[in-house]
Coordinates of C-alpha atoms and ligand atoms in Angstrom, one line a residue:
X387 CA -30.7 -83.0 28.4
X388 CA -27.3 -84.6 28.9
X389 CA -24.2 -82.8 30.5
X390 CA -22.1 -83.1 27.8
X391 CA -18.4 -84.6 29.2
X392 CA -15.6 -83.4 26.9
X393 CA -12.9 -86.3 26.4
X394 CA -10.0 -84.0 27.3
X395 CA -10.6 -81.0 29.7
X396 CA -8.1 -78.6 31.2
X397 CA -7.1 -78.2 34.8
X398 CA -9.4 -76.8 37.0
X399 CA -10.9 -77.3 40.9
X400 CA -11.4 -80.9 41.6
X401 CA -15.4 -81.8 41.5
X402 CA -15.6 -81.7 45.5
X403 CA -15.2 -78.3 45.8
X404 CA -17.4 -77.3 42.9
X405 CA -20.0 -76.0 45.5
X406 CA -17.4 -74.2 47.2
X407 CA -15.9 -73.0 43.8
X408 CA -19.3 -71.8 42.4
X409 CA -19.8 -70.0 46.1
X410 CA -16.5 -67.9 46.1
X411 CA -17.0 -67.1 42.2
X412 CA -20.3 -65.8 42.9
X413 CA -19.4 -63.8 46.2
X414 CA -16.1 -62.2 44.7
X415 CA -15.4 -63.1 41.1
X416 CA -12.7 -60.4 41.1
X417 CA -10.8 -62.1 43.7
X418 CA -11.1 -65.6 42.2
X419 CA -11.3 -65.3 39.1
X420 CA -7.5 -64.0 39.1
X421 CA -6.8 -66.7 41.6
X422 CA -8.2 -69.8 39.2
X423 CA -5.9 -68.2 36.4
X424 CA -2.9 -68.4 39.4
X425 CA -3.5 -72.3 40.6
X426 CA -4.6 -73.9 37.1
X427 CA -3.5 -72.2 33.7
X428 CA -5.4 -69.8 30.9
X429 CA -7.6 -72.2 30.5
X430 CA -9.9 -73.5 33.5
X431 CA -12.8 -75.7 33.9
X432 CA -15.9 -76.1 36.5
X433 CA -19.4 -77.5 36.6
X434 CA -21.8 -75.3 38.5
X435 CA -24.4 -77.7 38.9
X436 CA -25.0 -79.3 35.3
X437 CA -23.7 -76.6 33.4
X438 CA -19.4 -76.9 32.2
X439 CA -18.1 -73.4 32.4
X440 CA -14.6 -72.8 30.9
X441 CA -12.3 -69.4 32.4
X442 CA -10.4 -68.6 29.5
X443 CA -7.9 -65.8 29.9
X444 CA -5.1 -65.6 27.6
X445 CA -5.3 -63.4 24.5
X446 CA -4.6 -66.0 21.9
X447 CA -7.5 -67.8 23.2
X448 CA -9.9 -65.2 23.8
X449 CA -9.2 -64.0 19.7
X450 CA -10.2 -67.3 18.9
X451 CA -13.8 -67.4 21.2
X452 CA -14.4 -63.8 20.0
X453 CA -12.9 -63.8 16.1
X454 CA -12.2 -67.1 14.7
X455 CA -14.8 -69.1 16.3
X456 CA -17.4 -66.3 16.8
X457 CA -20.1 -68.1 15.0
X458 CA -19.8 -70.8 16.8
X459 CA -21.1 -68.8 20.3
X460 CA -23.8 -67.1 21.5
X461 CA -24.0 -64.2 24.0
X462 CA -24.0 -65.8 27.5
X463 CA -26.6 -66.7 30.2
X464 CA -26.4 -64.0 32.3
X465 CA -27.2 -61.3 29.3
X466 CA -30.1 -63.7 28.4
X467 CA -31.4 -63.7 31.7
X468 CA -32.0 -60.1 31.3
X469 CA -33.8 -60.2 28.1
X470 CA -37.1 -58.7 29.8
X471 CA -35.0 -55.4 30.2
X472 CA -33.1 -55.3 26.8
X473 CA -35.4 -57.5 25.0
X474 CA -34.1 -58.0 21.2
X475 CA -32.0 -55.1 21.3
X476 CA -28.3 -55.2 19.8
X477 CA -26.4 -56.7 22.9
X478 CA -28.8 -59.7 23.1
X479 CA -30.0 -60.7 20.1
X480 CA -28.3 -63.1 17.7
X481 CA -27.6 -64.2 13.9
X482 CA -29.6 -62.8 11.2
X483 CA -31.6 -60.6 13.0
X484 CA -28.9 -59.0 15.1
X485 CA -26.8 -58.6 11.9
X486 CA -29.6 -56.4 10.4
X487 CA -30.0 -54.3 13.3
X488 CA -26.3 -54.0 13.6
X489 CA -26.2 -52.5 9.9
X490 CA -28.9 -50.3 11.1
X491 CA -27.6 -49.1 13.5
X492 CA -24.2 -48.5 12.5
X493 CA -24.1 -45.1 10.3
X494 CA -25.1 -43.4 13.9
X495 CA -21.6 -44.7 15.1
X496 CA -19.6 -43.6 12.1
X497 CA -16.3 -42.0 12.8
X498 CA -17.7 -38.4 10.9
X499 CA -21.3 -38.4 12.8
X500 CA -19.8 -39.5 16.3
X501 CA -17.3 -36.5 16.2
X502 CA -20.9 -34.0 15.6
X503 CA -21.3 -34.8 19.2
X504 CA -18.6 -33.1 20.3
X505 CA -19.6 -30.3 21.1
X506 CA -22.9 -31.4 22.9
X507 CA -20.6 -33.7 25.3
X508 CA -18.5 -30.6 26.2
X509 CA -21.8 -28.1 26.7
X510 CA -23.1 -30.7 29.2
X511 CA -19.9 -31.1 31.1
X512 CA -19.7 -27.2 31.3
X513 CA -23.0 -27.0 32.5
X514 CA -22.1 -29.6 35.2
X515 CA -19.2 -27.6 36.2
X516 CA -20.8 -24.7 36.5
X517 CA -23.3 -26.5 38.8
X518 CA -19.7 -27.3 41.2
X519 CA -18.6 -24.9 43.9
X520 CA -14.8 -25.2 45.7
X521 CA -15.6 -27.4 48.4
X522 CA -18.4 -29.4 47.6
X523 CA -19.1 -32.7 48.8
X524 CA -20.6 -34.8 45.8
X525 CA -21.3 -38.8 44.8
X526 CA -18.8 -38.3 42.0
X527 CA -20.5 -41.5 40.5
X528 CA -24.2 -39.7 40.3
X529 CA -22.9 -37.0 39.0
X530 CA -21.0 -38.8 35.9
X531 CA -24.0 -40.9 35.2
X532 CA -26.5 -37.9 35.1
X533 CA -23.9 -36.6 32.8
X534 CA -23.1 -39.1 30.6
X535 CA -27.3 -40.2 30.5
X536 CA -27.6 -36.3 29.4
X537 CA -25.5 -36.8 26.6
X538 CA -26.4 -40.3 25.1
X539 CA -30.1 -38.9 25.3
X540 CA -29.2 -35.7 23.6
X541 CA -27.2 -37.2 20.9
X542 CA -28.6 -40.4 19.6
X543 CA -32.4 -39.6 20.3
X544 CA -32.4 -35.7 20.7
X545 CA -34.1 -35.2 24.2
X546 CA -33.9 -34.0 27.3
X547 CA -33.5 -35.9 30.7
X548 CA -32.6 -34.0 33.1
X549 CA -35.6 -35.0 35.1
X550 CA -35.6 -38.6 34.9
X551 CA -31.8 -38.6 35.7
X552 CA -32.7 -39.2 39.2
X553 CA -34.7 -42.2 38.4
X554 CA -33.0 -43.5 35.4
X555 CA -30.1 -43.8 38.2
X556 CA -32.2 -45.7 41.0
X557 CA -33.1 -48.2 38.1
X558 CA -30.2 -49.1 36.9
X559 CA -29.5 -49.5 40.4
X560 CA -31.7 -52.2 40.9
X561 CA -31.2 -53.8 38.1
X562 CA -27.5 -53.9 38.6
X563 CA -28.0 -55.3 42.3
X564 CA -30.4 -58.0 40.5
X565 CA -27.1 -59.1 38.2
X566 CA -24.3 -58.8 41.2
X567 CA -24.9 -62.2 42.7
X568 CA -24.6 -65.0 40.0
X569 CA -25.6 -67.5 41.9
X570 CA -28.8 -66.0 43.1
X571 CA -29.3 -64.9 39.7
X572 CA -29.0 -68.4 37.8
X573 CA -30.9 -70.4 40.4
X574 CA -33.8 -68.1 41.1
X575 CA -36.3 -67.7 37.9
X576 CA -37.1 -64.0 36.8
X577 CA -40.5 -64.2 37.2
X578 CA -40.3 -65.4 41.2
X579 CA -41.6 -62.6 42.5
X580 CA -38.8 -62.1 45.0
X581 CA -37.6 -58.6 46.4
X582 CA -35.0 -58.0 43.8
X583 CA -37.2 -59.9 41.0
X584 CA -40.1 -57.0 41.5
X585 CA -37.5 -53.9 42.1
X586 CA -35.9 -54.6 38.8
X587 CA -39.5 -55.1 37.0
X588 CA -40.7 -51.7 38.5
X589 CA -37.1 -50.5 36.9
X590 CA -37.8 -52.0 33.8
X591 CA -41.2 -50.4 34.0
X592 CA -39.2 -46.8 34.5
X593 CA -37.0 -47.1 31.9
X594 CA -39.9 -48.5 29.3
X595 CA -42.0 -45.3 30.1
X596 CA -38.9 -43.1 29.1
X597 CA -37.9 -44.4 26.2
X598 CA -41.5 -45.2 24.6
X599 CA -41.4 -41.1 25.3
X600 CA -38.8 -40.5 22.9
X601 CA -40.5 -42.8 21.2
X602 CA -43.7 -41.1 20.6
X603 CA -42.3 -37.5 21.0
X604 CA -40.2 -37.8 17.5
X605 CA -43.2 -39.7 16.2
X606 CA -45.3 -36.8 16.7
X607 CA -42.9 -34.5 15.6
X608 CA -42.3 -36.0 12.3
X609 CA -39.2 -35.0 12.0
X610 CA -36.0 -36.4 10.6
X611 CA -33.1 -35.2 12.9
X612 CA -30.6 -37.9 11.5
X613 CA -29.8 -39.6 14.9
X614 CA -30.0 -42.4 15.8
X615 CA -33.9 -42.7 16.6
X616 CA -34.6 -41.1 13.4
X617 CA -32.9 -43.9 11.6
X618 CA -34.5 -46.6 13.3
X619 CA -38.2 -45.1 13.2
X620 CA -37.1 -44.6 9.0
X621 CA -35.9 -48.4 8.8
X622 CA -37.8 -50.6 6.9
X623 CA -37.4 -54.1 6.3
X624 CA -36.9 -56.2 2.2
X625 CA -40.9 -56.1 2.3
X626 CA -41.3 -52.9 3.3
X627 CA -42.6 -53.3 7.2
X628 CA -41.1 -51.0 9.7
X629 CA -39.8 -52.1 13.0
X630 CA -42.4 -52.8 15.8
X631 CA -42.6 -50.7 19.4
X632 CA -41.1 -53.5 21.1
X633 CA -38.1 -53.7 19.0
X634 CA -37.7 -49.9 18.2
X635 CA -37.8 -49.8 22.5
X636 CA -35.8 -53.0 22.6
X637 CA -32.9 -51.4 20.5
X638 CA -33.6 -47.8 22.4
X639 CA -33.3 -49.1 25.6
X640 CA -30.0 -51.3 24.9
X641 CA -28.3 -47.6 23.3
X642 CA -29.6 -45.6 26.1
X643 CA -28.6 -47.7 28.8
X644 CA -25.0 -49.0 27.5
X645 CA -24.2 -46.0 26.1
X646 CA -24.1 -44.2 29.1
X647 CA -23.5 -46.2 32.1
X648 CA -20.0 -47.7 30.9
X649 CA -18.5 -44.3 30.2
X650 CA -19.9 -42.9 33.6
X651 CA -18.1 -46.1 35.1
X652 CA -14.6 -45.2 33.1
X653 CA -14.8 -41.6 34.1
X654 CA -15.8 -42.3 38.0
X655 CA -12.7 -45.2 38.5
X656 CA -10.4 -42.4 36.7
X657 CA -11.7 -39.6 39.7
X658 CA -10.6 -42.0 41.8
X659 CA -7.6 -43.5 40.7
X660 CA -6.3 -39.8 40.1
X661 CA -7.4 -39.0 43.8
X662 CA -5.3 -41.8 45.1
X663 CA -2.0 -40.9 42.3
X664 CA -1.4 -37.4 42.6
X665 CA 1.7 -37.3 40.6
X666 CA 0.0 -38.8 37.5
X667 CA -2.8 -35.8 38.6
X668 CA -0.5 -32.9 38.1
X669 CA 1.0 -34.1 35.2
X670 CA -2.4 -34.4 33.4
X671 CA -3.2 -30.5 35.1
X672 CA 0.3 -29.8 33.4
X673 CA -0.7 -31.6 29.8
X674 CA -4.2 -29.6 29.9
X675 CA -2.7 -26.0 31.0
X676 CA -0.4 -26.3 28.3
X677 CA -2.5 -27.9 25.3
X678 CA -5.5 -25.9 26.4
X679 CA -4.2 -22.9 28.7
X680 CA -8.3 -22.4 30.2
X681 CA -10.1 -22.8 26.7
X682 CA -13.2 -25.3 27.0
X683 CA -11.5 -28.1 24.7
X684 CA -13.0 -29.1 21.2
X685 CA -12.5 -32.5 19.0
X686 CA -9.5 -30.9 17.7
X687 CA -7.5 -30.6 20.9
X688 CA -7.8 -34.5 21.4
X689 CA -5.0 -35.7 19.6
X690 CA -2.6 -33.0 21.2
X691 CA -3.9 -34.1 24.8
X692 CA -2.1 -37.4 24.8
X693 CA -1.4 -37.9 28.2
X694 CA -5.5 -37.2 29.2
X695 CA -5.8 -40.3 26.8
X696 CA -3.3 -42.4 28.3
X697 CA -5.1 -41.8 31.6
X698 CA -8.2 -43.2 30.3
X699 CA -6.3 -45.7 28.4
X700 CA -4.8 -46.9 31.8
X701 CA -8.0 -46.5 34.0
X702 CA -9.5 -48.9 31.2
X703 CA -7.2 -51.6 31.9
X704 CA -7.5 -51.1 35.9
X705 CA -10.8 -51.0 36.1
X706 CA -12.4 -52.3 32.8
X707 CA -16.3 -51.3 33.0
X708 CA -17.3 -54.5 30.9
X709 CA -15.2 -56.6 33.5
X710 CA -16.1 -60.0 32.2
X711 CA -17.8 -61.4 29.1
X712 CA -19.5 -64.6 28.5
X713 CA -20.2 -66.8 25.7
X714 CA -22.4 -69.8 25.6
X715 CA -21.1 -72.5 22.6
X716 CA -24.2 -73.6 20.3
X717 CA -21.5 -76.0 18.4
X718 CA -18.8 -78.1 19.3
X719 CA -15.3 -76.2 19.2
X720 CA -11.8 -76.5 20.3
X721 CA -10.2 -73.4 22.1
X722 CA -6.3 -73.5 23.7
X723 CA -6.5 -77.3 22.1
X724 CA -9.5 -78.1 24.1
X725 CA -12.6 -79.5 23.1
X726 CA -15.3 -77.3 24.0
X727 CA -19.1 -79.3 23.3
X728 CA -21.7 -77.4 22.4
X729 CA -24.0 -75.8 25.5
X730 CA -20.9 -74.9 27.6
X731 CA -20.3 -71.6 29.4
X732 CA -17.1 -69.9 28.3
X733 CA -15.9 -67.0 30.5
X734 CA -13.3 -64.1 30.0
X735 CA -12.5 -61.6 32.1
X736 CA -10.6 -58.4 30.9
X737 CA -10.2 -57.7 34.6
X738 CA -7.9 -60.7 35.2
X739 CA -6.4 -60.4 31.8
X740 CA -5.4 -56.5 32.2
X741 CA -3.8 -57.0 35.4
X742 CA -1.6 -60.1 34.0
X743 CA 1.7 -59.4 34.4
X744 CA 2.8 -61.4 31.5
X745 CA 1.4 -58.3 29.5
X746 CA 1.6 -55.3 32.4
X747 CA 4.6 -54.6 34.2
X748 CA 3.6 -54.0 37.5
X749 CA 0.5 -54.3 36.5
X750 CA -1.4 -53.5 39.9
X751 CA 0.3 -50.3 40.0
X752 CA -1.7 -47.0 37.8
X753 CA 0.9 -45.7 35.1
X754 CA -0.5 -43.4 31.7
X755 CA 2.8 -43.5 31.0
X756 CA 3.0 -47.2 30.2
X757 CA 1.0 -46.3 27.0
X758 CA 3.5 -43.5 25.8
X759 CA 5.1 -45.8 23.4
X760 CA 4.3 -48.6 21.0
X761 CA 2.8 -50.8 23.9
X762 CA -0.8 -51.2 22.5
X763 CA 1.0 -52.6 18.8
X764 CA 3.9 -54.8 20.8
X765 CA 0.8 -56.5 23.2
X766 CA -1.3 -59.4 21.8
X767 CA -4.2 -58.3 20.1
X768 CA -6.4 -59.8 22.7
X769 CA -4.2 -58.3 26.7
X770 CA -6.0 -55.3 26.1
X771 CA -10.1 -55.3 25.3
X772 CA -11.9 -53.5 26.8
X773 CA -14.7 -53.3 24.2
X774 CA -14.7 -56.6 23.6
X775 CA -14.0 -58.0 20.1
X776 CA -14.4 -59.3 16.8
X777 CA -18.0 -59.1 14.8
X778 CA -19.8 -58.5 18.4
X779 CA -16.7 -55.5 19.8
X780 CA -18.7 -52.6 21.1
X781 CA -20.4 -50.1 18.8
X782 CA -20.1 -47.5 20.9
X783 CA -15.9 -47.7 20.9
X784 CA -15.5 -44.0 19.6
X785 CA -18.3 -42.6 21.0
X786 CA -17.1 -43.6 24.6
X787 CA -13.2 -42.8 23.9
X788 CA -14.0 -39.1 22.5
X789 CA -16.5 -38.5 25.5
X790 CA -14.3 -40.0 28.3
X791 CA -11.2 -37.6 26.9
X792 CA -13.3 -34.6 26.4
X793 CA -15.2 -34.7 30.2
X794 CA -11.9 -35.3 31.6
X795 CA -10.1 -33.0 30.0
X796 CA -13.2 -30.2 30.5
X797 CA -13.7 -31.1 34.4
X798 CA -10.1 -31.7 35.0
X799 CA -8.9 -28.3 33.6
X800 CA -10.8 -26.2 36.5
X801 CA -11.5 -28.9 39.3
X802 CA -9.4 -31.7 41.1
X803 CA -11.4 -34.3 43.5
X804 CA -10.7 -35.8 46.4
X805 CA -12.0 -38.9 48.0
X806 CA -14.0 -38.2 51.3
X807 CA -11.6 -40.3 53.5
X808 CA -14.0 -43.8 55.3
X809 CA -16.5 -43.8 52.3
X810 CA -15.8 -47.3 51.2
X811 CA -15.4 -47.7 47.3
X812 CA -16.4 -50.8 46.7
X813 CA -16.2 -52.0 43.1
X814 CA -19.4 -53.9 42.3
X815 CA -19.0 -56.8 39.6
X816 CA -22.7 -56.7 38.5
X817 CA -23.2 -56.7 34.5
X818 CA -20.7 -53.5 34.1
X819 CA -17.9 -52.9 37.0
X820 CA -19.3 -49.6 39.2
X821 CA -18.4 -48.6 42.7
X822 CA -21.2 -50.2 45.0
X823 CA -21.9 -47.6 47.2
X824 CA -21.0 -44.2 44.5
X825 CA -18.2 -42.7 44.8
X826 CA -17.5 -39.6 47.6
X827 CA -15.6 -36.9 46.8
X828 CA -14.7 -33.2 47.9
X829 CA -14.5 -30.8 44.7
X830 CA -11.5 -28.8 44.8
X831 CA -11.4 -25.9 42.5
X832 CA -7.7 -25.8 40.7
X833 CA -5.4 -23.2 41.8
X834 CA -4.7 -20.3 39.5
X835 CA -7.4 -21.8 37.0
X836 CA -8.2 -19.4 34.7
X837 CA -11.1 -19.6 31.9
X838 CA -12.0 -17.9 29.3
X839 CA -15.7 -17.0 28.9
X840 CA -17.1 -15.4 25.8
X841 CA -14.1 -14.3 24.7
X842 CA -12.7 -12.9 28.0
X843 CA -10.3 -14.1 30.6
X844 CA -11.8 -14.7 34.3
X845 CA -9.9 -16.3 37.5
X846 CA -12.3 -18.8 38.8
X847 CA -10.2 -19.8 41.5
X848 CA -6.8 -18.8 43.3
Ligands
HEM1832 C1 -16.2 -47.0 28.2 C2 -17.4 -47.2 27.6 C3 -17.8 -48.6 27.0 C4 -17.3 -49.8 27.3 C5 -16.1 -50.2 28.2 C6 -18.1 -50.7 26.5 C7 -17.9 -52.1 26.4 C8 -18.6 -53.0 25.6 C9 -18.3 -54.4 25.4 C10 -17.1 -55.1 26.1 C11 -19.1 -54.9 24.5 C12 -19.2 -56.3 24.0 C13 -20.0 -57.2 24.8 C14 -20.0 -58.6 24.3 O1 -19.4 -58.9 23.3 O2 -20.5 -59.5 25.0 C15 -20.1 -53.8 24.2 C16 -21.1 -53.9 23.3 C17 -22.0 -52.9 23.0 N1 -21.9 -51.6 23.4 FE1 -20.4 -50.8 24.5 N2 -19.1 -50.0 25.8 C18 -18.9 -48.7 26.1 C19 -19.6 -47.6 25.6 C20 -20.7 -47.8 24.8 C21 -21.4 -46.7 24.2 C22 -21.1 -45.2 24.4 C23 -22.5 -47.2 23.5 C24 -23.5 -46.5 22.7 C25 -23.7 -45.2 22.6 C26 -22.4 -48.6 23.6 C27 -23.2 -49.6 23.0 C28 -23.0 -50.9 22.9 C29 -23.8 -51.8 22.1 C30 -25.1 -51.5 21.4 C31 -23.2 -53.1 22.2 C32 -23.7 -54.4 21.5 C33 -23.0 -54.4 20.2 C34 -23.4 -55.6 19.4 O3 -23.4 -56.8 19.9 O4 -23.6 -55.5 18.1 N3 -21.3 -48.9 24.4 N4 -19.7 -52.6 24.8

């Protein structure tokens, strides 16, 4: 097949230093990718090899990749390189198909049934708690992925993990390391049996065994619980055929896995950024003594804890856990006034386009308070994404908000954390944005906390 050569194409790093280009993308895309934006314009071009990839990053052009022109895209060639481990499930799969499973899927993201799970996300961050002790030295990372995996599995497909958290972690793991280095990952085939290539089959392996589980365990049962399994085990397609195992796994294992590691992602950057900003800490501790005053919170305290949402808000646009999307164009298309021909990359990075200080006053710096007003309606549609848009945005949107502002706000109220000072925290631009080596932190029990425990009022800590 032809490289397709666009008449027109934007700025971008002259073809000698394509190698070099492709070399510092794929060893620190959060340093370049900002940096190409800086030297050429919102709309850059390279070739990596003989495939045209265009960095587009301002918000007029990204609404009209994600919105306008949506149908004119497919998901990109990372995601599709990692089919074997989310097969035909909702993030991969395209057109028709994906459309029907979207529909599916949807009434188990509905505003009224994602606000049932309230009160499961605050039991399971109150029995984390209770696990902490003043003083503790903790991966603050772990501990919000074993929590957040807790809830998604309780939720959507009513089970229990608290075994497999341990091993549902090192997967990921491995998988995530597989996905890290582009370059490796584009030029070396999945099915080489290289180091990385077999540690991310074996986690495939893992995470197959625990989801057929559920699986098999409501198929047994026979129940109808109304989640989100139940409704894909009752689907049935025009003629009447249900879904296979592989797509009912495919579709399982897409839910479990993105439904819990983003959020864990959003809640460990937001330890850390409130580690490293203790003014914007005590005024959250302030917000949540006074809207809460030691009660575990509900649904209905969320709108009153404004600030506690701001700080995710703001956390979100620092460190976006989707930190880059890519699209690859199946027709000819014209973004920014450029012709884009069919087969070409498109990239866009919320983590360049958030920190743009066109949209962000000092946009480096971490501020809740930049959301106090009307700055999310004055900001182009498209400075502020991070879950994505248009018919693909993420489907998970409420879920994640409501569960990142009720952990923080139930962990907050009784414990601060501190980063363990020479642990490096190393954001890790794999598929998601998580801190490479976990994230260390000393638990600090809050001063004068007091809680209320069936019915009566205790001092956990002075
Ligand atoms: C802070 C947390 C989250 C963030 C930042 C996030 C971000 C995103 C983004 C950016 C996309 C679009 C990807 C693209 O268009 O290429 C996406 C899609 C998706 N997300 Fe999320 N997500 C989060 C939480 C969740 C949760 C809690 C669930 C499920 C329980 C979930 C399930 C999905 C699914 C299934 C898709 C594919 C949707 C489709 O294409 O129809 N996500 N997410």
């Amino acid at each position: 097949m032809g490289i397709p050569t666009p008449h027109k194409l934007p700025p971008g790093p002259s073809p000698e230093s394509w190698t070099a280009s492709f070399q510092n993308y794929s060893r620190d895309p959060l340093s370049y990718m900002p940096q190409l934006v800086r030297d050429y314009g919102d709309i850059v071009t390279m070739r990596y090899y003989n495939f045209r990839v265009y960095f587009v990053s301002h918000p007029d052009f990204i609404e009209q990749v994600l919105v306008t022109h949506n149908r004119k895209f497919i998901k990109g060639r990372i995601l599709r390189k990692n089919r074997r481990l989310f097969g035909d499930g909702l993030l991969t799969s395209e057109g028709d198909f994906w459309l029907r499973q979207r529909r599916l899927a949807q009434p188990a993201f509905h505003r009224g049934r994602v606000t049932s799970y309230a009160d499961t996300m605050v039991r399971y961050a109150d029995r984390l708690v209770a696990e902490w002790k003043d003083g503790d030295e903790r991966d603050i990372h772990a501990e919000m992925m074993r929590l957040t995996l807790q809830i998604v599995a309780k939720t959507l497909f009513d089970a229990d993990v608290d075994r497999e958290a341990r091993r549902v972690g090192q997967a990921l793991e491995a998988i995530m390391e597989l996905n890290s280095d582009f370059r490796k990952l584009m030029l070396t085939p999945t099915w080489l049996p290289t180091p990385r290539n077999i540690r991310a089959t074996i986690a495939t392996r893992r995470l197959n065994k625990i989801v057929y589980r559920f699986i098999e365990e409501r198929r047994a049962s026979r129940k109808d619980t109304g989640d989100l399994l139940s409704m894909l085990l009752a689907a049935r397609d025009d003629d009447g055929s249900r879904m296979t195992d592989q797509q009912m796994r495919d579709e399982a294992i897409t839910i479990f896995l993105a439904g819990h590691e983003t959020t864990a992602n959003a809640l460990s950057w937001t330890w850390m950024l409130l580690s490293q900003n203790p003014a914007v800490e005590a005024k959250l501790h302030a917000e949540l003594d006074s809207v809460l005053g030691g009660r575990t919170p509900s649904l209905d305290d969320l709108p009153n804890l404004r600030y506690t949402g701001h700080v995710i808000t703001e956390s979100m646009r620092l460190y976006p856990p989707a930190w880059g999307m890519a699209r690859l164009a199946i027709e000819d298309v014209e973004i920014g006034g450029y012709p884009i021909p069919k087969g070409c990359g498109v990239s866009l990075a919320q983590w360049v386009v958030h920190r743009d200080p066109r949209w962000f006053d000092a946009p480096e710096e971490f501020r809740p308070e930049r959301w106090d007003g009307d700055l999310m309606k004055r900001l182009p549609r498209f400075a502020y994404f991070p879950f994505g848009g248009g018919p693909r945005q993420c489907i998970g949107n409420n879920f994640a908000v409501m569960e990142a502002g009720l952990l923080l706000a139930t962990i907050a109220q009784r414990f601060r954390i501190r980063l363990i000072a020479g642990h490096p925290v190393v954001p890790m631009p794999s598929i998601t944005l998580r801190p490479r080596y976990g994230i260390r932190g000393r638990i600090e029990a809050r001063v004068g906390f007091r809680s209320v425990v069936s019915g009566s009022a205790s001092a956990v800590a002075d």
